[in-house]
XYZ file of C-alpha atoms in Angstrom:
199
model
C 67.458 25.783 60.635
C 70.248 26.234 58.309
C 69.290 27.319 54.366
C 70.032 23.845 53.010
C 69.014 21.766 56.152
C 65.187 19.666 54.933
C 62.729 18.279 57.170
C 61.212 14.876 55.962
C 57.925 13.607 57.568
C 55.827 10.469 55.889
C 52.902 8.624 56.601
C 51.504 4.787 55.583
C 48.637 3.935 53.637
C 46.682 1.399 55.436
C 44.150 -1.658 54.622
C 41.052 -2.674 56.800
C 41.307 -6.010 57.963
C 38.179 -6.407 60.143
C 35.074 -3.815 60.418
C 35.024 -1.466 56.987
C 33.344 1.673 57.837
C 32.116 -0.304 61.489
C 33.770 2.963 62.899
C 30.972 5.258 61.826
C 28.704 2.916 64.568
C 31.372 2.836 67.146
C 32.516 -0.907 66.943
C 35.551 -2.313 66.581
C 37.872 -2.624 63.632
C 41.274 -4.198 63.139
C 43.396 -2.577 60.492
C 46.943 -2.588 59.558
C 49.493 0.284 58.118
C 51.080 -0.328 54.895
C 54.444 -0.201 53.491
C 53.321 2.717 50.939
C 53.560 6.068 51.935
C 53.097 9.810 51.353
C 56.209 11.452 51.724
C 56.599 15.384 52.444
C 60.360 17.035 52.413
C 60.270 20.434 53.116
C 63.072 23.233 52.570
C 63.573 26.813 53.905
C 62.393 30.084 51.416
C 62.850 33.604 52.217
C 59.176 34.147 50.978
C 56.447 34.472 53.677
C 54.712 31.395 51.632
C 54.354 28.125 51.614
C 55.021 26.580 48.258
C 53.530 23.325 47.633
C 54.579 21.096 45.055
C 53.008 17.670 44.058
C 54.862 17.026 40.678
C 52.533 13.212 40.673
C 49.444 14.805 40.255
C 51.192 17.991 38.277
C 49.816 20.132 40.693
C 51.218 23.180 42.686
C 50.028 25.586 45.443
C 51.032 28.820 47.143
C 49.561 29.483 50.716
C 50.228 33.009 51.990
C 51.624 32.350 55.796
C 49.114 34.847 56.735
C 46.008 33.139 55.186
C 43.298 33.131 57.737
C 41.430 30.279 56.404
C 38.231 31.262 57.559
C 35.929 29.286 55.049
C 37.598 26.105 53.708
C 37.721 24.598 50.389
C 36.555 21.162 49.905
C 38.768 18.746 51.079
C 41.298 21.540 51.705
C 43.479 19.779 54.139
C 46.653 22.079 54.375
C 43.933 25.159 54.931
C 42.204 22.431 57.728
C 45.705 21.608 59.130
C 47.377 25.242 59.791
C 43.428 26.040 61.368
C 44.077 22.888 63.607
C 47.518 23.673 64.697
C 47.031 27.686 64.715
C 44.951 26.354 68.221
C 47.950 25.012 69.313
C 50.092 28.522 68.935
C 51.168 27.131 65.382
C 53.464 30.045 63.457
C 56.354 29.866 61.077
C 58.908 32.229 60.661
C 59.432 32.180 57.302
C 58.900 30.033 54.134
C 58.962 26.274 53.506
C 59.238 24.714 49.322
C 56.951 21.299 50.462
C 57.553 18.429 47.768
C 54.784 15.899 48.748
C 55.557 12.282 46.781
C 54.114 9.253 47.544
C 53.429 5.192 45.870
C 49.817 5.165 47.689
C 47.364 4.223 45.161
C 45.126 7.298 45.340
C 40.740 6.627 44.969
C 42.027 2.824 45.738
C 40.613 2.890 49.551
C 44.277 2.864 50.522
C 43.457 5.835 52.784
C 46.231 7.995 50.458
C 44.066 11.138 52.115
C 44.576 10.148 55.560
C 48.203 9.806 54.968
C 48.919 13.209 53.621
C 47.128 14.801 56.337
C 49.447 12.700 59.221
C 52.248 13.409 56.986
C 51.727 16.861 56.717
C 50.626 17.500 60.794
C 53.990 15.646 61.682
C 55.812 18.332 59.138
C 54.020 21.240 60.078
C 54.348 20.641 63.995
C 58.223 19.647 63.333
C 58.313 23.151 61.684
C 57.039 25.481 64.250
C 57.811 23.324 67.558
C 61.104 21.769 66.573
C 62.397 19.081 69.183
C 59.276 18.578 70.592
C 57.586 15.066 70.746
C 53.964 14.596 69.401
C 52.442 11.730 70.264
C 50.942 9.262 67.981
C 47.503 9.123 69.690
C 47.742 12.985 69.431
C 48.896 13.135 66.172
C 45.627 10.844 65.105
C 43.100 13.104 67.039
C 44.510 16.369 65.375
C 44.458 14.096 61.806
C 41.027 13.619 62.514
C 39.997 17.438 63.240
C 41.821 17.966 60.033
C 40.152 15.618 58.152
C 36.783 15.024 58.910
C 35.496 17.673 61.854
C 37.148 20.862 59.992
C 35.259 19.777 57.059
C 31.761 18.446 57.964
C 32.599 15.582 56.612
C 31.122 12.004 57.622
C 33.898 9.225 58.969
C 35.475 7.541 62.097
C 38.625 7.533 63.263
C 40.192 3.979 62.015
C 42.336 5.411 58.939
C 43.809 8.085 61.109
C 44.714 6.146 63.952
C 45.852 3.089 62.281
C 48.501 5.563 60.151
C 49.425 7.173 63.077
C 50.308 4.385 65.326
C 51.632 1.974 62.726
C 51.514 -1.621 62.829
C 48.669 -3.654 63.538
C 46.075 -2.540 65.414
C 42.803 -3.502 67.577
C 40.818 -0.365 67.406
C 37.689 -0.111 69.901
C 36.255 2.917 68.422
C 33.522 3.352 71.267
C 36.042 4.780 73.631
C 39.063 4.812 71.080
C 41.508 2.361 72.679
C 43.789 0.430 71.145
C 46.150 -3.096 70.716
C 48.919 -3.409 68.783
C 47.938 -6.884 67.579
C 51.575 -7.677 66.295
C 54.009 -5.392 63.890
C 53.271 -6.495 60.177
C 51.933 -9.681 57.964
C 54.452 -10.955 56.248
C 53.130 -12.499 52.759
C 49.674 -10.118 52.446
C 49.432 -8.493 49.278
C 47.804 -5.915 48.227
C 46.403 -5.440 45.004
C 45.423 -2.649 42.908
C 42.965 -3.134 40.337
C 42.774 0.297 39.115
C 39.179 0.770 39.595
C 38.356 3.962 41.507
C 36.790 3.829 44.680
C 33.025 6.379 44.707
C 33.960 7.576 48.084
């Protein structure tokens, strides 16, 4: 990758249509991605770091390349993500600045979390295996050992999958299949009322 060249990975937000939180009991749910998204571009360093920048939350991170990550952080999800991948044979050979943006209402049940894990596997993996294809039922199973598995955490699998694949979708989260039920719904809106979610 040339100095100047930037990768650009993003992810969708995504509303429950049918069966809020019925994945925790393995039955079916019907959700739909959003057109709101986290959005990750990420440019070459010389440093052996990655430097994380979220300028709308004011926040910034750097993550040695050799962090082991043995104990996690709360809701550490770029810690939870290189642990996920580094089973994979994950490795960078140098630096990346990260500059994650996004329009996803965030503690609005938008699933803003979700997103910036997807987004951030799909940068990561474009990183260190360059040209090669993950797929999106992949890409949701490794969003959900980031998210929920690597931390202990309660939750199904309907917010990761339904980023992942886009669209629509029929989830049957006893086995995990899945429809695509048709592309988008023209006319739903989605409101924000500016009232955090507890959860």
């Amino acid at each position: 990758m040339k100095p100047s060249q930037s990768i650009v990975s993003r992810a969708p937000g995504r509303v429950c249509l049918f069966g809020e939180h019925q994945d925790y009991l393995s039955l079916p749910v019907i959700a739909a991605a959003i057109d709101r998204h986290i959005r990750m571009t990420a440019t070459p360093i010389s440093e052996q770091i990655l430097q994380i920048e979220m300028p709308d939350v004011g926040q910034q991170r750097e993550i040695p390349l050799d962090s082991p990550f043995d104990t996690l952080e709360k809701r550490d999800y770029f810690g939870s993500a290189i642990r996920v991948l580094r089973r994979r044979g994950f490795s960078l050979p140098h630096g990346y600045r990260i500059v994650v943006t996004g329009n996803i209402p965030i503690n609005a049940g938008a699933s803003s979390s979700s997103a910036m894990v997807v987004a951030l596997l799909r940068l990561l993996h474009e990183l260190a295996f360059p040209g090669k294809i993950l797929d999106r039922e992949e890409l949701a199973n490794l969003a959900f050992q980031t998210e929920v598995l690597e931390h202990n955490e309660p939750g199904g699998m309907m917010d990761q999958f339904t980023i992942s694949l886009g669209n629509v979708v029929h989830i049957n989260t006893e086995n995990f299949t899945f429809s695509t039920l048709c592309e988008s719904l023209n006319g739903l809106v989605l409101a924000n009322s500016g009232i955090k979610k507890d959860t």
